CSV table of N, CA and C in Angstrom, one decimal:
chain,number,residue,atom,x,y,z
V,1,MET,N,-73.2,50.1,28.4
V,1,MET,CA,-74.4,50.1,26.6
V,1,MET,C,-72.9,50.0,26.0
V,2,SER,N,-72.3,49.1,24.9
V,2,SER,CA,-71.4,49.7,24.5
V,2,SER,C,-71.9,50.4,23.0
V,3,VAL,N,-71.1,50.9,22.2
V,3,VAL,CA,-71.3,51.2,20.6
V,3,VAL,C,-72.1,50.4,19.8
V,4,ALA,N,-71.3,49.2,20.0
V,4,ALA,CA,-72.1,48.9,18.5
V,4,ALA,C,-74.2,48.8,19.1
V,5,GLU,N,-74.3,49.0,21.4
V,5,GLU,CA,-75.4,48.6,21.1
V,5,GLU,C,-76.4,49.6,21.1
V,6,ALA,N,-75.4,50.4,20.9
V,6,ALA,CA,-76.0,51.9,20.9
V,6,ALA,C,-76.3,52.5,19.8
V,7,LEU,N,-75.4,52.3,18.4
V,7,LEU,CA,-76.1,52.1,17.0
V,7,LEU,C,-77.2,50.9,16.8
V,8,THR,N,-77.3,50.1,17.1
V,8,THR,CA,-77.9,49.2,16.9
V,8,THR,C,-79.5,49.8,16.8
V,9,ALA,N,-79.4,50.4,18.7
V,9,ALA,CA,-80.7,51.2,19.1
V,9,ALA,C,-81.0,52.5,18.0
V,10,TRP,N,-79.7,53.3,18.3
V,10,TRP,CA,-80.1,54.1,17.3
V,10,TRP,C,-81.2,53.7,15.6
V,11,SER,N,-80.4,52.7,15.2
V,11,SER,CA,-80.9,51.8,13.8
V,11,SER,C,-82.0,51.5,13.9
V,12,ALA,N,-83.1,51.8,15.2
V,12,ALA,CA,-84.4,50.8,14.9
V,12,ALA,C,-85.1,52.0,15.5
V,13,LEU,N,-84.6,53.1,16.4
V,13,LEU,CA,-86.0,54.6,16.2
V,13,LEU,C,-87.1,55.1,14.9
V,14,PRO,N,-87.6,55.1,14.6
V,14,PRO,CA,-88.6,55.3,14.8
V,14,PRO,C,-88.0,57.4,13.4
V,15,ARG,N,-88.4,57.3,12.2
V,15,ARG,CA,-87.9,58.2,11.5
V,15,ARG,C,-88.2,59.6,12.3
V,16,SER,N,-89.8,59.2,12.4
V,16,SER,CA,-90.3,60.7,13.7
V,16,SER,C,-89.7,61.4,14.5
V,17,SER,N,-88.4,60.9,15.2
V,17,SER,CA,-87.4,61.3,15.3
V,17,SER,C,-86.8,62.1,16.0
V,18,GLY,N,-87.0,63.0,14.1
V,18,GLY,CA,-86.0,63.9,14.2
V,18,GLY,C,-84.5,63.9,14.1
V,19,ILE,N,-84.0,62.7,14.4
V,19,ILE,CA,-83.1,62.2,13.8
V,19,ILE,C,-82.7,62.4,12.9
V,20,ARG,N,-81.8,63.7,12.2
V,20,ARG,CA,-80.8,64.2,11.1
V,20,ARG,C,-80.2,63.4,10.7
V,21,ALA,N,-78.8,63.4,12.2
V,21,ALA,CA,-77.7,62.5,10.8
V,21,ALA,C,-76.7,62.2,12.3
V,22,VAL,N,-75.6,61.5,12.2
V,22,VAL,CA,-74.9,61.0,13.4
V,22,VAL,C,-73.3,61.0,12.9
V,23,GLY,N,-72.6,61.3,13.2
V,23,GLY,CA,-70.8,60.8,13.8
V,23,GLY,C,-71.1,60.5,14.3
V,24,ILE,N,-68.9,59.7,14.4
V,24,ILE,CA,-68.9,58.7,15.1
V,24,ILE,C,-67.4,59.0,15.1
V,25,ASP,N,-66.5,58.6,16.0
V,25,ASP,CA,-65.3,59.0,16.4
V,25,ASP,C,-64.7,58.4,17.4
V,26,ILE,N,-63.2,57.4,17.0
V,26,ILE,CA,-62.6,57.0,18.4
V,26,ILE,C,-61.3,57.7,18.3
V,27,VAL,N,-60.4,58.3,19.2
V,27,VAL,CA,-58.9,58.6,19.5
V,27,VAL,C,-58.6,57.7,20.1
V,28,ASP,N,-57.6,57.2,20.4
V,28,ASP,CA,-56.3,56.3,21.2
V,28,ASP,C,-56.0,57.7,21.6
V,29,ILE,N,-55.7,57.4,23.4
V,29,ILE,CA,-55.3,58.2,24.0
V,29,ILE,C,-54.1,58.3,24.3
V,30,GLU,N,-53.3,56.8,24.7
V,30,GLU,CA,-51.9,57.3,24.2
V,30,GLU,C,-51.8,57.6,23.2
V,31,ARG,N,-51.6,57.5,22.2
V,31,ARG,CA,-51.3,58.0,20.3
V,31,ARG,C,-51.6,59.1,20.7
V,32,PHE,N,-52.0,60.0,20.7
V,32,PHE,CA,-52.8,61.4,20.9
V,32,PHE,C,-52.1,61.7,21.9
V,33,ARG,N,-51.5,61.3,22.6
V,33,ARG,CA,-50.6,62.1,24.6
V,33,ARG,C,-48.9,61.6,23.3
V,34,ALA,N,-48.6,60.6,22.4
V,34,ALA,CA,-47.6,60.7,22.5
V,34,ALA,C,-47.5,62.1,20.7
V,35,MET,N,-48.3,61.3,20.0
V,35,MET,CA,-48.1,63.0,18.7
V,35,MET,C,-48.1,64.3,20.1
V,36,ALA,N,-48.4,64.9,20.2
V,36,ALA,CA,-49.1,66.5,21.4
V,36,ALA,C,-47.5,66.5,22.3
V,37,GLU,N,-47.2,65.2,22.3
V,37,GLU,CA,-45.2,65.4,22.7
V,37,GLU,C,-44.5,66.0,22.0
V,38,ARG,N,-44.5,64.9,20.9
V,38,ARG,CA,-43.6,65.4,19.9
V,38,ARG,C,-43.5,66.5,19.2
V,39,ARG,N,-44.9,67.4,19.6
V,39,ARG,CA,-45.7,67.8,18.1
V,39,ARG,C,-45.4,69.3,19.3
V,40,GLY,N,-46.0,69.3,20.2
V,40,GLY,CA,-45.7,70.6,21.1
V,40,GLY,C,-46.6,71.4,20.7
V,41,GLN,N,-46.7,72.4,21.9
V,41,GLN,CA,-47.4,73.6,21.9
V,41,GLN,C,-48.6,73.5,20.4
V,42,ARG,N,-47.5,73.8,19.6
V,42,ARG,CA,-48.3,73.8,18.1
V,42,ARG,C,-48.7,73.3,17.6
V,43,LEU,N,-49.5,71.4,17.7
V,43,LEU,CA,-50.6,71.4,17.4
V,43,LEU,C,-51.6,71.1,18.8
V,44,VAL,N,-50.8,71.9,20.0
V,44,VAL,CA,-52.1,72.1,20.8
V,44,VAL,C,-52.9,73.3,20.4
V,45,GLU,N,-52.6,74.1,19.8
V,45,GLU,CA,-53.5,75.6,19.3
V,45,GLU,C,-53.8,75.3,18.1
V,46,ARG,N,-53.4,73.9,17.2
V,46,ARG,CA,-54.2,73.7,15.9
V,46,ARG,C,-55.1,73.6,16.6
V,47,PHE,N,-55.8,72.5,17.4
V,47,PHE,CA,-56.4,71.4,17.9
V,47,PHE,C,-57.8,72.3,18.1
V,48,PHE,N,-56.9,73.3,20.0
V,48,PHE,CA,-58.0,73.7,20.4
V,48,PHE,C,-58.4,75.4,21.1
V,49,THR,N,-59.1,75.7,21.2
V,49,THR,CA,-59.4,76.9,22.3
V,49,THR,C,-58.9,76.7,23.0
V,50,VAL,N,-59.1,78.1,23.4
V,50,VAL,CA,-58.6,78.5,24.8
V,50,VAL,C,-59.1,77.8,26.0
V,51,ASN,N,-60.4,78.2,25.2
V,51,ASN,CA,-61.2,77.0,27.0
V,51,ASN,C,-60.9,75.9,26.7
V,52,GLU,N,-61.0,75.1,25.7
V,52,GLU,CA,-60.6,73.5,25.8
V,52,GLU,C,-59.5,73.6,26.2
V,53,LEU,N,-58.3,73.8,25.7
V,53,LEU,CA,-57.3,74.1,27.1
V,53,LEU,C,-57.6,74.3,28.6
V,54,ALA,N,-58.3,74.9,28.7
V,54,ALA,CA,-58.9,75.1,30.1
V,54,ALA,C,-59.6,74.3,30.7
V,55,LEU,N,-60.3,73.8,30.2
V,55,LEU,CA,-60.9,72.5,30.9
V,55,LEU,C,-60.1,71.7,31.1
V,56,CYS,N,-59.8,70.7,30.1
V,56,CYS,CA,-58.3,69.7,30.1
V,56,CYS,C,-57.3,70.1,30.7
V,57,GLU,N,-57.3,71.1,32.1
V,57,GLU,CA,-55.9,70.9,32.4
V,57,GLU,C,-56.3,70.5,34.0
V,58,GLY,N,-55.0,69.8,34.2
V,58,GLY,CA,-56.0,69.0,35.5
V,58,GLY,C,-54.1,68.1,36.3
V,59,THR,N,-54.7,67.8,37.1
V,59,THR,CA,-53.2,67.4,37.8
V,59,THR,C,-52.2,66.4,36.8
V,60,SER,N,-52.2,66.1,36.0
V,60,SER,CA,-51.5,64.9,35.3
V,60,SER,C,-52.1,65.0,34.0
V,61,PRO,N,-50.2,64.6,33.3
V,61,PRO,CA,-51.0,65.1,31.8
V,61,PRO,C,-51.2,63.4,31.0
V,62,ARG,N,-51.9,62.6,32.2
V,62,ARG,CA,-52.5,61.0,31.9
V,62,ARG,C,-54.3,62.6,32.1
V,63,HIS,N,-54.8,63.0,32.5
V,63,HIS,CA,-55.6,63.6,32.0
V,63,HIS,C,-55.8,64.0,30.8
V,64,ARG,N,-55.0,65.3,31.2
V,64,ARG,CA,-54.8,65.7,29.6
V,64,ARG,C,-54.9,65.7,28.2
V,65,ALA,N,-54.3,64.1,28.5
V,65,ALA,CA,-55.0,63.4,27.3
V,65,ALA,C,-55.7,63.1,26.9
V,66,SER,N,-56.8,62.5,28.2
V,66,SER,CA,-57.8,61.6,28.4
V,66,SER,C,-58.7,63.4,27.6
V,67,CYS,N,-58.4,64.3,28.1
V,67,CYS,CA,-59.8,65.4,28.1
V,67,CYS,C,-59.8,65.7,26.8
V,68,MET,N,-58.7,66.0,25.9
V,68,MET,CA,-58.3,66.5,24.7
V,68,MET,C,-58.5,65.4,23.7
V,69,ALA,N,-58.1,63.5,23.7
V,69,ALA,CA,-58.7,63.3,23.1
V,69,ALA,C,-60.3,63.0,22.6
V,70,GLY,N,-60.5,63.3,23.6
V,70,GLY,CA,-62.0,63.2,23.9
V,70,GLY,C,-62.2,64.4,23.1
V,71,ARG,N,-62.5,65.0,22.7
V,71,ARG,CA,-62.7,66.1,22.3
V,71,ARG,C,-62.5,66.5,20.3
V,72,ILE,N,-61.3,65.7,21.0
V,72,ILE,CA,-61.0,65.7,19.6
V,72,ILE,C,-62.2,64.9,18.7
V,73,ALA,N,-62.1,63.4,19.2
V,73,ALA,CA,-63.2,62.7,18.6
V,73,ALA,C,-64.9,63.2,18.6
V,74,ALA,N,-64.4,64.2,19.7
V,74,ALA,CA,-66.0,64.5,19.1
V,74,ALA,C,-66.5,65.6,18.3
V,75,LYS,N,-64.8,65.9,17.3
V,75,LYS,CA,-64.5,67.2,17.4
V,75,LYS,C,-64.9,66.6,15.7
V,76,GLU,N,-64.7,65.1,15.6
V,76,GLU,CA,-64.4,64.7,14.2
V,76,GLU,C,-66.0,63.9,14.2
V,77,ALA,N,-66.3,63.6,15.0
V,77,ALA,CA,-68.6,63.4,14.9
V,77,ALA,C,-68.6,63.4,14.9
V,78,VAL,N,-68.5,64.9,15.2
V,78,VAL,CA,-69.6,66.6,14.8
V,78,VAL,C,-69.0,66.7,12.7
V,79,ARG,N,-67.7,67.0,12.9
V,79,ARG,CA,-67.9,66.5,11.1
V,79,ARG,C,-68.4,66.0,10.5
V,80,LYS,N,-69.0,64.7,11.4
V,80,LYS,CA,-69.3,63.2,10.1
V,80,LYS,C,-70.5,64.0,10.1
V,81,ALA,N,-71.2,64.2,11.0
V,81,ALA,CA,-72.9,64.6,11.6
V,81,ALA,C,-72.8,65.2,10.4
V,82,LEU,N,-71.8,66.7,10.5
V,82,LEU,CA,-72.7,67.8,9.2
V,82,LEU,C,-72.1,67.3,7.3
V,83,GLY,N,-71.3,66.4,7.8
V,83,GLY,CA,-71.1,66.1,6.2
V,83,GLY,C,-70.6,67.1,5.1
V,84,GLY,N,-70.9,66.4,3.5
V,84,GLY,CA,-70.9,67.4,2.7
V,84,GLY,C,-71.0,69.0,3.3
V,85,HIS,N,-71.7,69.6,4.3
V,85,HIS,CA,-71.9,70.2,4.7
V,85,HIS,C,-70.7,71.3,5.4
V,86,GLY,N,-70.3,70.6,5.2
V,86,GLY,CA,-68.9,70.3,7.0
V,86,GLY,C,-67.8,70.4,5.8
V,87,GLU,N,-67.6,70.3,4.6
V,87,GLU,CA,-66.3,71.2,3.5
V,87,GLU,C,-65.5,71.9,4.3
V,88,GLY,N,-64.8,71.3,4.6
V,88,GLY,CA,-63.3,72.6,4.8
V,88,GLY,C,-63.1,73.3,6.3
V,89,LEU,N,-63.6,72.8,7.3
V,89,LEU,CA,-63.9,73.1,8.6
V,89,LEU,C,-62.5,73.2,9.2
V,90,GLY,N,-62.0,74.3,10.5
V,90,GLY,CA,-60.8,73.9,10.9
V,90,GLY,C,-61.2,73.2,12.2
V,91,TRP,N,-60.4,73.2,12.9
V,91,TRP,CA,-60.3,72.4,14.4
V,91,TRP,C,-61.5,73.1,15.9
V,92,ARG,N,-60.8,74.3,15.0
V,92,ARG,CA,-61.0,75.9,16.4
V,92,ARG,C,-62.7,75.4,16.2
V,93,ASP,N,-63.1,75.2,14.7
V,93,ASP,CA,-64.4,75.3,14.9
V,93,ASP,C,-65.9,75.1,15.3
V,94,VAL,N,-65.2,74.0,15.7
V,94,VAL,CA,-66.4,73.4,16.7
V,94,VAL,C,-65.2,73.5,17.8
V,95,GLU,N,-65.7,74.0,18.7
V,95,GLU,CA,-65.3,73.6,20.2
V,95,GLU,C,-66.2,72.9,20.7
V,96,ILE,N,-65.7,72.5,21.8
V,96,ILE,CA,-67.1,71.6,22.7
V,96,ILE,C,-66.6,72.1,24.2
V,97,GLY,N,-67.1,72.7,25.3
V,97,GLY,CA,-67.3,73.3,26.1
V,97,GLY,C,-68.1,72.1,27.0
V,98,ARG,N,-68.6,72.4,28.4
V,98,ARG,CA,-69.0,71.7,29.1
V,98,ARG,C,-70.3,72.5,29.6
V,99,GLU,N,-72.0,71.8,30.3
V,99,GLU,CA,-72.3,72.5,30.8
V,99,GLU,C,-72.2,72.4,32.2
V,100,ALA,N,-72.7,73.0,33.4
V,100,ALA,CA,-72.5,72.6,34.3
V,100,ALA,C,-72.6,71.5,34.8
V,101,SER,N,-73.6,70.9,34.1
V,101,SER,CA,-73.8,69.3,34.7
V,101,SER,C,-72.7,68.2,34.2
V,102,GLY,N,-72.1,69.5,33.6
V,102,GLY,CA,-70.1,68.2,33.1
V,102,GLY,C,-70.2,67.5,31.9
V,103,ALA,N,-71.5,67.8,31.6
V,103,ALA,CA,-71.9,67.0,29.9
V,103,ALA,C,-71.7,67.5,28.3
V,104,PRO,N,-70.5,67.1,27.6
V,104,PRO,CA,-70.1,68.1,26.4
V,104,PRO,C,-71.1,69.2,25.8
V,105,VAL,N,-70.8,70.0,25.6
V,105,VAL,CA,-72.0,70.7,24.7
V,105,VAL,C,-70.6,72.1,23.7
V,106,PRO,N,-71.4,71.3,22.3
V,106,PRO,CA,-70.4,71.7,21.2
V,106,PRO,C,-71.1,73.0,21.1
V,107,ARG,N,-70.0,74.0,20.8
V,107,ARG,CA,-70.5,75.5,19.7
V,107,ARG,C,-69.4,75.1,18.8
V,108,LEU,N,-70.3,76.0,18.1
V,108,LEU,CA,-70.1,75.8,16.4
V,108,LEU,C,-70.3,77.7,15.9
V,109,THR,N,-68.4,77.4,15.4
V,109,THR,CA,-68.3,78.9,14.9
V,109,THR,C,-68.1,78.8,13.9
V,110,GLY,N,-67.5,79.8,12.6
V,110,GLY,CA,-67.0,80.1,11.6
V,110,GLY,C,-67.4,79.4,10.9
V,111,ARG,N,-66.8,78.4,9.7
V,111,ARG,CA,-67.5,77.6,8.9
V,111,ARG,C,-68.2,76.6,9.3
V,112,ALA,N,-67.8,76.2,10.5
V,112,ALA,CA,-68.6,75.3,10.7
V,112,ALA,C,-70.9,75.8,11.4
V,113,GLY,N,-70.6,76.6,12.0
V,113,GLY,CA,-72.1,78.1,11.8
V,113,GLY,C,-72.5,77.6,10.7
V,114,GLU,N,-71.8,77.8,9.3
V,114,GLU,CA,-72.5,77.9,8.3
V,114,GLU,C,-72.9,77.1,8.2
V,115,ALA,N,-72.1,75.4,7.9
V,115,ALA,CA,-72.6,74.3,7.7
V,115,ALA,C,-73.8,73.5,8.1
V,116,PHE,N,-73.6,73.9,9.8
V,116,PHE,CA,-74.9,73.9,10.4
V,116,PHE,C,-76.1,75.1,10.4
V,117,ARG,N,-76.0,75.7,9.2
V,117,ARG,CA,-76.7,76.3,9.1
V,117,ARG,C,-77.3,76.4,8.0
V,118,ARG,N,-76.8,75.8,6.8
V,118,ARG,CA,-76.2,75.3,5.4
V,118,ARG,C,-77.7,73.4,5.4
V,119,ALA,N,-77.0,73.0,6.3
V,119,ALA,CA,-77.6,71.5,6.7
V,119,ALA,C,-79.1,71.6,7.2
V,120,GLY,N,-79.2,72.8,7.7
V,120,GLY,CA,-81.2,73.0,8.6
V,120,GLY,C,-80.9,72.2,9.6
V,121,TYR,N,-80.0,71.9,9.6
V,121,TYR,CA,-80.8,71.6,11.8
V,121,TYR,C,-81.1,72.3,12.3
V,122,SER,N,-81.5,71.5,13.7
V,122,SER,CA,-81.6,72.7,14.3
V,122,SER,C,-81.4,72.5,16.1
V,123,GLY,N,-80.6,71.4,16.0
V,123,GLY,CA,-79.8,70.9,17.2
V,123,GLY,C,-78.3,70.7,16.9
V,124,LEU,N,-77.8,69.6,17.4
V,124,LEU,CA,-75.9,69.1,18.0
V,124,LEU,C,-76.4,68.6,19.0
V,125,HIS,N,-76.1,67.6,19.4
V,125,HIS,CA,-75.8,66.5,20.6
V,125,HIS,C,-74.8,66.0,20.6
V,126,VAL,N,-74.3,65.8,21.7
V,126,VAL,CA,-72.5,65.3,22.2
V,126,VAL,C,-72.4,64.1,23.1
V,127,SER,N,-71.6,63.6,23.0
V,127,SER,CA,-71.8,62.5,24.2
V,127,SER,C,-70.1,61.4,23.3
V,128,ILE,N,-69.0,62.0,24.9
V,128,ILE,CA,-68.3,61.0,25.2
V,128,ILE,C,-68.5,60.6,25.8
V,129,SER,N,-67.5,59.3,25.4
V,129,SER,CA,-67.0,58.8,26.6
V,129,SER,C,-65.5,57.9,26.4
V,130,HIS,N,-65.1,57.4,27.7
V,130,HIS,CA,-63.4,56.7,27.7
V,130,HIS,C,-63.7,55.3,28.1
V,131,GLU,N,-62.5,54.9,27.6
V,131,GLU,CA,-62.9,53.5,28.1
V,131,GLU,C,-61.0,52.8,27.3
V,132,ALA,N,-60.6,51.7,28.2
V,132,ALA,CA,-59.9,50.4,27.1
V,132,ALA,C,-58.5,51.7,27.0
V,133,GLY,N,-58.4,53.1,27.7
V,133,GLY,CA,-57.1,53.5,26.3
V,133,GLY,C,-58.1,54.3,25.4
V,134,VAL,N,-59.3,54.7,24.8
V,134,VAL,CA,-59.5,55.1,23.6
V,134,VAL,C,-60.6,56.2,24.3
V,135,ALA,N,-60.8,57.3,23.4
V,135,ALA,CA,-61.8,57.8,24.0
V,135,ALA,C,-62.5,57.8,22.3
V,136,VAL,N,-64.0,58.3,22.7
V,136,VAL,CA,-64.9,57.6,21.7
V,136,VAL,C,-66.0,58.8,21.8
V,137,ALA,N,-66.5,59.5,21.1
V,137,ALA,CA,-67.4,59.9,20.7
V,137,ALA,C,-68.9,59.7,19.1
V,138,ILE,N,-69.5,60.4,20.0
V,138,ILE,CA,-71.2,60.3,18.8
V,138,ILE,C,-71.5,61.6,19.0
V,139,ALA,N,-72.1,62.5,18.0
V,139,ALA,CA,-73.1,63.3,17.6
V,139,ALA,C,-74.1,63.1,16.6
V,140,VAL,N,-75.0,64.0,17.6
V,140,VAL,CA,-76.5,63.8,16.9
V,140,VAL,C,-77.4,64.9,16.6
V,141,ALA,N,-77.4,64.6,15.2
V,141,ALA,CA,-78.1,66.5,14.5
V,141,ALA,C,-79.2,65.9,15.0
V,142,ASP,N,-80.5,67.2,14.8
V,142,ASP,CA,-81.4,66.8,14.9
V,142,ASP,C,-82.2,68.4,13.6
């Protein structure tokens, strides 16, 4: 299913579905990799928690860039789902972990946790996909 098809399907859901907010973002993997190479460890530490960096370790720079780009997209999708409640969030206030099944799971701390509570959401769900050199993520709050 394409992103457009997924969004069309979502918009057709009845309002009783409990979905209260959606955020989506896309990141060009190669562009992110080049930026990370230019700016180095300082940039990486600005965007990612220690746990996220551990999840993105791998055998190749391509794998790391893809993993990190997906997490950047997911963090931005979460920020968008939080809307005006999420102003001033730091990149590391949203951590994108991984469940035992491999599914991404958002963990909110600091300002992100406060924004989630202010918004009155009860749950937050994230999905990440990689295709054709981009990472796309969607966040759905209920």
